[in-house]
Each structure stands twice: as structure tokens, then as C-alpha cells.
Amino acid sequence: METKVVIIDEKNIDESLIKEAAEYIKMGEVVAFPTETVYGLGADALNAEAVKKIFQAKGRPQDNPLIIHVADFDIKKYVKEVPEKAKKLMEKFWPGPLTIVFNKQDIIPDETSAQLKTIGVRMPSSEVALKLIREVGTPIAAPSANLSGKPSPTRVEHCIEDLSGKVPFILGGEYSEVGVESTIVDITGDKLCVLRPGGITLSMLKEVDEEVYIDPAVMEKPREDFKPKAPGMKYRHYAPKAPVKIICGELQKTVAKINEMVQNYKDDGKRVAIIATDETKAMYKEGVIVSVGTRTDIQTVGKNLFKVLREFDDMDVDLIISEAFDEYDLGVAIMNRLKKSAGFNIIYV
Ligand code: TXA
Ligand code: MG
């Protein structure tokens, strides 16, 4: 399949490109498009045949549900009820990086929700995404626009790399501002439960509901018999070609440990990459050293993480060693993604 790629200027949106992308989706095709979290691979959420094409293009397991993207607060057609707490979340965090899991209406095909009775709904803040949803006229089902297992795309180049020849149309825009996927909150239980940490942090959610908690399974290594509430959590994810190890502890000790490891691997003829920060990058002696941003601005680290993980694929390295980040605010989401990319291979120093 030939893939048409167009780049849109998000500061001066060319409506004809939005219309062109929308036409593909209305015809039952899939289109990659930018959002403020990561790029999405979208199809008409109400069209089961179209939705199947998303799973095919990504190589996504059939039991992993999609979230739907809306541009309107009135979602009664798609979800059973909107409890008071959900209303508050929507008012405070939509449009933005928050997905809310509701009980779904039958109009949402089982293909979209992967047979679940619930559906995740998000209103993105990206103007391009919002315009596209409005132009299509139905919600857009969209997972991240990466091949299953790879780090999510934060730039159009990543989408082209993964989906060229597999989808008919890629709508490119800006570098995704948040850089990690949306926070997912399940509101169908007794208490609000975070199924995936993201740009809307726990402390932000607590402003709406004190009792909200993070599903303990989120930060742990999944057991063999693990049946997570968010099915996607059990799959290997965010993985570059080379294995990843995380070194966790006080910063000086972390740097010393990484230097020692890199030297040992070098003696064995292995090439090691280091995920460093602006504060530490000058402290490393050997290896391919890449800074993911400054520790004083964790948002920048979030924005760069997936890009950095992808860069190593072209560098021919045998191992990637990463510093850890404080599991606080956006750091929770960053460490969640890093741990998954490392298959929970963590060395504490
Ligand atoms: O920021 C985002 O959320 C991006 C952009 C494109 O909007 N989308 C995204 O979708 O990250 P995806 O499919 O890559 O990740 C969605 C996650 C998966 O782990 C899936 O298992 C979980 O959400 N999920 C979807 N529907 C669910 C549901 N009804 N209940 C529990 N988890 C659900
Ligand atoms: Mg994904």
C-alpha cells in the first residue's frame, strides 16, 4: 500500500488537509494523526471493519481495547452514565491527556472495546486532532501509532518508520507536547482508579477526588497469571531493539555504577548506550551518552523519552542503561514507561 504523508502547520491549520484526512476515516480507512500526548492511529470508532484495520496495521493483540477520541462533552450516546465524579474530571482536565473508562453503550462495537463492556474516552487538546474528530463526525478510535511493542511515536518520522506501506495516510504535525500517553482513570468501580499514569498526575486527580488511587499492578512486574484491568499492561512495550537496564538510587552512586558497568561491557567488546540527564552527562567516561533532558524540568524528560528510546535502534548498541527518576508527579508515568521498556530489569544501588 502506498502511504501519503502530509505535514500540517499547527499554528496555521490548512483545513483542506484536515478534510483530506477525514475523508479516509469516513471511507473506513485508518490515518495516523498528531495529539498532544503521542501520535494516534485513528479509524471511525463506530465502524467495526475500519477498527479491525488498526489492529492489523499495528500488529496489536485482539484483546487489547482501543480508546475513543471525542471533541464534544456530550458523550451520552457512547457511554451508559456520566457520574458526578466523571463530570468533574471532564470539566477540569478535558481537553487534555486524560482518558476516562466508562460503561459503554451498544453503539460502540465489540471490536473497538475488545469485547469489554467498558470504553475509554478522551478529548485531546491538540487542535488538529479536535478539528479532525469534528470533521469526521463520529468518535475516532485510536491507539498510539506505533507498531505493537515499540515506543509510542511523538513525531511524524516515528509514524512513517513504523507504518509506511501499512496505512494509506499519515497526517504529520508538531512534536507531541506531553510525550507520554494519557492518564487512564477507571470510574466504574467504587473508587477512582488510575490504570495508567500519564500527564494528569495523581496529585492533580486528588484535587477532584481525594480517594483516587493508582492500581498497584501499574508499577510492578506482571506475574505469569496477571490479568490487568487495562489489558495493554501485560504486554512488552516501549522496547527498543537493545535490552534496557535501569539503575536506581542516589545520583552519584548511579553514575558510578553506570561508569563501572559500561567499562566492564566495553572490556567484553560490547557497545553500551546511556540515558543520562543534563546534570549528569558530563560525568560519564565511555559509551553513547544521550541526555533525555534536565532533572529540573521533568516535563522535558517526558517529552523526549520515547524519541531517545527510538534513537538507539539506529545506533547499533548492545545494551541501554538508564538513570532512574523520582516516582513523583510526571515521574510516575516516566518510570512506568521506562520499567516496561526494561522488562522491569532494575539494579538498585
Ligand atoms: O494518549 C493516549 O492515550 C494515546 C493517544 C493517541 O490518545 N492513545 C493510547 O492508546 O495510548 P493505546 O491503545 O496505545 O493505549 C490505551 C491503553 C491500553 O493499555 C489499553 O489496554 C487500555 O488503554 N484500555 C483501553 N480501553 C480500556 C478499557 N475499557 N478498560 C481498561 N483499559 C483500557
Ligand atoms: Mg500504545
XYZ file of C-alpha atoms and ligand atoms in Angstrom:
383
model
C 0.000 0.000 0.000
C 1.207 3.478 -0.799
C 1.262 5.852 2.168
C 0.566 9.517 1.602
C 2.276 11.767 4.146
C 1.271 15.396 4.623
C 2.577 17.834 7.208
C 0.224 20.342 8.761
C 1.291 23.621 10.370
C -0.449 23.505 13.751
C -0.148 27.288 14.162
C -1.869 27.922 10.846
C -4.045 24.900 10.136
C -4.803 24.162 6.491
C -8.416 22.943 6.643
C -8.117 21.132 3.320
C -5.594 18.718 4.870
C -7.964 18.043 7.782
C -10.739 17.336 5.254
C -8.480 15.008 3.289
C -7.562 13.016 6.422
C -11.229 12.929 7.489
C -12.260 11.544 4.090
C -10.037 8.495 4.598
C -11.553 7.850 8.028
C -15.110 8.322 6.740
C -14.356 5.783 3.987
C -13.386 3.243 6.654
C -9.626 3.690 6.376
C -7.013 4.348 9.062
C -4.999 7.552 9.445
C -2.116 8.495 11.748
C -2.571 11.940 13.311
C -0.923 14.105 15.975
C -2.160 14.567 19.529
C -0.544 16.340 22.481
C 0.367 13.019 24.142
C 1.585 10.796 21.301
C 0.511 10.267 17.682
C -2.622 8.172 17.264
C -3.654 5.694 14.575
C -7.295 6.537 14.044
C -10.369 4.952 12.498
C -14.119 5.519 12.819
C -14.826 4.108 16.295
C -18.333 3.015 15.245
C -17.163 1.074 12.184
C -16.050 -2.439 13.177
C -14.396 -3.189 9.833
C -12.374 0.027 9.979
C -11.319 -0.646 13.551
C -10.021 -4.099 12.563
C -7.581 -2.369 10.226
C -5.978 -0.608 13.197
C -5.212 -3.953 14.828
C -3.797 -5.268 11.548
C -1.578 -2.276 10.824
C -0.104 -2.236 14.349
C 0.094 -5.986 14.850
C -1.927 -5.354 18.013
C -3.255 -8.279 20.075
C -7.035 -8.642 19.608
C -7.748 -8.481 23.345
C -6.287 -5.004 23.771
C -9.122 -2.428 23.685
C -8.936 0.938 21.934
C -9.828 4.286 23.439
C -12.134 6.661 21.594
C -11.444 10.343 20.991
C -14.242 12.902 21.129
C -14.492 16.646 20.508
C -17.756 17.219 22.378
C -18.588 16.955 26.094
C -21.924 15.332 25.319
C -20.948 11.643 25.269
C -24.311 10.114 26.308
C -24.579 8.262 23.003
C -21.410 6.321 23.726
C -21.394 5.693 27.493
C -24.090 4.408 29.879
C -23.869 7.116 32.511
C -21.670 10.058 33.376
C -21.416 10.082 37.178
C -20.770 13.333 39.045
C -17.086 12.489 39.578
C -16.589 11.883 35.875
C -18.244 15.212 35.083
C -15.795 16.942 37.382
C -12.835 15.194 35.758
C -14.060 16.151 32.303
C -14.604 19.778 33.289
C -11.181 20.059 34.841
C -8.984 18.015 32.514
C -10.672 17.931 29.107
C -9.488 18.686 26.573
C -6.220 17.115 27.682
C -4.234 13.970 28.484
C -6.905 12.129 30.488
C -8.784 9.010 29.356
C -11.837 8.061 31.415
C -13.143 4.478 31.410
C -16.973 4.326 31.361
C -19.538 1.571 30.871
C -20.186 1.601 27.151
C -23.337 1.841 25.071
C -24.037 -0.834 22.452
C -23.328 1.620 19.638
C -19.602 1.034 20.357
C -18.731 -2.186 18.521
C -17.068 -5.034 20.423
C -14.133 -4.739 18.014
C -13.378 -1.276 19.431
C -13.632 -2.281 23.101
C -12.067 -5.728 22.514
C -15.225 -7.359 23.919
C -15.101 -5.338 27.161
C -18.304 -3.751 28.494
C -16.356 -0.561 29.146
C -14.797 2.066 26.892
C -12.032 4.609 27.444
C -12.923 8.124 26.245
C -10.573 11.065 25.787
C -10.887 14.600 24.450
C -7.428 15.572 23.186
C -6.292 19.182 23.392
C -4.428 19.124 20.080
C -6.297 21.488 17.764
C -5.515 19.288 14.747
C -6.955 16.234 16.499
C -10.081 18.139 17.580
C -10.678 19.506 14.089
C -10.216 16.032 12.616
C -12.730 14.475 15.028
C -15.280 17.216 14.263
C -14.787 16.810 10.530
C -15.259 13.022 10.745
C -18.416 13.474 12.823
C -18.014 10.276 14.866
C -15.535 9.467 17.645
C -12.118 8.336 16.427
C -10.786 5.114 17.936
C -7.034 5.449 18.235
C -4.222 3.623 19.930
C -0.711 5.061 19.767
C 0.516 4.982 16.142
C 3.480 2.664 16.724
C 3.938 -0.969 15.796
C 2.853 -3.016 18.800
C 5.693 -3.296 21.325
C 7.687 -0.283 20.143
C 7.915 3.083 21.893
C 4.961 5.339 21.076
C 5.529 7.935 18.330
C 5.984 11.550 19.347
C 6.991 12.768 15.878
C 5.730 12.118 12.378
C 9.065 10.449 11.498
C 8.279 7.731 14.044
C 4.899 7.075 12.406
C 6.494 6.909 8.960
C 9.120 4.482 10.262
C 6.514 2.129 11.744
C 3.534 2.461 9.407
C 4.837 3.263 5.947
C 3.196 0.868 3.492
C 0.695 -0.258 6.146
C -1.670 2.727 6.232
C -2.913 4.978 3.413
C -2.465 8.354 5.114
C -0.240 9.971 7.740
C -1.103 13.477 8.939
C 2.041 14.964 10.457
C 2.120 17.883 12.853
C 4.150 19.069 15.782
C 6.344 17.172 18.178
C 3.882 15.797 20.814
C 3.985 18.200 23.733
C 3.406 15.752 26.616
C 5.306 12.832 25.074
C 3.802 10.033 27.184
C 0.315 8.613 26.693
C -2.721 9.871 28.580
C -3.511 9.030 32.171
C -6.263 6.398 32.281
C -8.797 6.600 35.115
C -11.440 3.943 35.641
C -14.600 5.444 37.146
C -16.714 2.278 37.005
C -15.611 0.940 40.421
C -16.212 2.178 43.992
C -13.206 4.468 43.913
C -11.461 6.191 41.037
C -8.559 4.022 39.952
C -5.602 5.024 37.776
C -4.852 2.239 35.289
C -2.045 4.068 33.519
C -0.134 7.086 34.856
C 0.337 9.998 32.452
C 0.275 13.746 32.019
C -2.556 14.241 34.526
C -0.794 13.315 37.765
C -2.142 11.716 40.927
C -1.959 14.992 42.829
C -3.958 16.714 40.087
C -6.608 13.971 40.245
C -6.731 14.234 44.044
C -7.966 17.794 43.652
C -11.138 16.268 42.207
C -11.343 13.194 44.420
C -9.204 12.558 47.500
C -9.765 8.796 47.301
C -8.305 8.210 43.855
C -5.528 5.602 43.870
C -3.049 4.085 41.427
C -3.713 0.416 40.663
C -0.769 -1.278 42.448
C -0.232 -3.509 39.402
C 0.824 -0.448 37.396
C 4.333 -0.210 38.814
C 5.040 -3.907 39.381
C 6.431 -6.602 37.184
C 3.383 -8.536 35.911
C 3.128 -12.107 37.194
C 2.585 -15.019 34.799
C -1.123 -15.255 35.668
C -1.580 -11.480 35.614
C -4.971 -10.250 34.345
C -4.667 -6.463 34.493
C -7.640 -4.114 34.356
C -6.014 -2.347 31.408
C -5.276 -5.296 29.113
C -2.402 -3.442 27.440
C -0.408 -3.528 30.660
C 0.533 -7.165 30.296
C 2.344 -6.749 27.006
C 6.004 -5.951 26.477
C 6.001 -2.332 25.477
C 8.164 0.678 24.701
C 11.009 -1.658 23.839
C 13.987 -0.606 21.714
C 15.896 -3.384 19.926
C 18.638 -3.497 22.577
C 17.777 -4.588 26.122
C 17.356 -1.831 28.721
C 18.558 -1.815 32.345
C 17.649 0.850 34.898
C 19.997 1.902 37.684
C 18.091 3.258 40.641
C 19.493 5.048 43.680
C 21.239 8.200 44.794
C 22.534 10.068 41.739
C 26.281 9.959 42.476
C 26.091 6.215 43.152
C 24.030 5.712 39.999
C 26.653 7.460 37.880
C 29.474 5.459 39.490
C 27.636 2.185 38.902
C 26.891 3.032 35.275
C 30.521 4.013 34.632
C 31.660 0.705 36.119
C 29.161 -1.307 34.070
C 29.990 0.459 30.811
C 33.688 -0.244 31.356
C 33.002 -3.934 32.023
C 30.820 -4.287 28.930
C 33.440 -2.469 26.876
C 36.069 -4.933 28.017
C 33.761 -7.653 26.667
C 33.608 -5.832 23.327
C 30.062 -4.528 23.869
C 28.746 -1.098 22.951
C 26.600 0.494 25.632
C 24.272 3.495 25.437
C 23.469 5.624 28.477
C 20.243 7.511 29.096
C 21.643 10.416 31.085
C 20.364 13.850 32.077
C 21.780 17.351 31.543
C 23.024 17.260 35.130
C 25.000 14.009 34.725
C 26.001 13.658 31.082
C 29.486 15.146 31.623
C 30.161 12.608 34.382
C 30.223 9.607 32.050
C 33.512 8.490 30.584
C 32.548 5.988 27.902
C 29.582 4.824 25.866
C 26.965 6.517 23.708
C 25.712 9.188 26.083
C 22.313 10.755 25.399
C 20.621 13.264 27.675
C 16.865 12.930 27.971
C 16.532 16.432 29.467
C 17.051 18.225 32.715
C 16.013 16.893 36.110
C 14.744 20.348 36.994
C 12.059 20.077 34.290
C 10.555 16.598 34.323
C 8.116 17.632 31.551
C 11.060 17.814 29.146
C 12.107 14.304 30.136
C 8.564 13.094 29.381
C 8.611 14.830 26.040
C 11.958 13.306 24.992
C 11.795 9.794 26.433
C 10.276 7.856 23.524
C 12.337 9.742 20.941
C 15.525 8.847 22.814
C 14.484 5.194 23.179
C 13.869 5.032 19.426
C 17.178 6.709 18.531
C 19.168 3.783 19.879
C 17.696 1.460 17.249
C 19.847 3.150 14.604
C 22.981 3.221 16.742
C 23.779 -0.457 16.865
C 24.206 -0.704 20.638
C 24.188 -3.954 22.632
C 22.702 -2.548 25.809
C 20.980 0.607 27.057
C 21.486 1.687 30.670
C 19.200 4.360 32.060
C 19.238 6.535 35.121
C 16.017 6.437 37.163
C 13.667 9.310 38.052
C 11.780 10.132 41.231
C 8.377 8.456 41.170
C 6.550 11.676 41.822
C 4.167 13.681 39.611
C 5.044 13.066 35.942
C 7.971 10.938 37.169
C 5.444 8.171 37.926
C 4.479 7.955 34.241
C 8.104 8.208 33.101
C 9.245 5.406 35.409
C 6.234 3.278 34.405
C 7.273 3.507 30.729
C 10.979 3.051 31.470
C 10.358 -0.021 33.640
C 8.242 -1.592 30.911
C 10.865 -0.849 28.274
C 13.398 -2.538 30.575
C 11.133 -5.522 31.242
C 11.493 -4.499 34.923
C 15.247 -5.084 34.838
C 16.284 -2.709 37.650
C 19.507 -2.605 39.644
C 19.288 -0.782 42.972
C 22.465 0.907 44.192
O -2.562 9.373 24.944
C -3.178 8.377 24.567
O -3.988 7.790 25.292
C -2.923 7.884 23.142
C -3.383 8.959 22.162
C -3.318 8.510 20.738
O -4.665 9.380 22.522
N -3.555 6.613 22.934
C -3.101 5.468 23.508
O -3.810 4.336 23.185
O -2.131 5.433 24.248
P -3.212 2.854 23.402
O -4.206 1.974 22.761
O -1.837 2.795 22.898
O -3.269 2.643 24.926
C -4.514 2.511 25.558
C -4.400 1.684 26.807
C -4.097 0.216 26.554
O -3.164 -0.228 27.527
C -5.453 -0.454 26.781
O -5.307 -1.779 27.263
C -6.091 0.451 27.799
O -5.674 1.735 27.432
N -7.567 0.443 27.703
C -8.307 0.794 26.638
N -9.610 0.621 26.882
C -9.712 0.188 28.157
C -10.802 -0.181 29.000
N -12.064 -0.141 28.588
N -10.522 -0.597 30.260
C -9.252 -0.645 30.681
N -8.172 -0.312 29.915
C -8.393 0.082 28.678
Mg 0.072 2.166 22.845
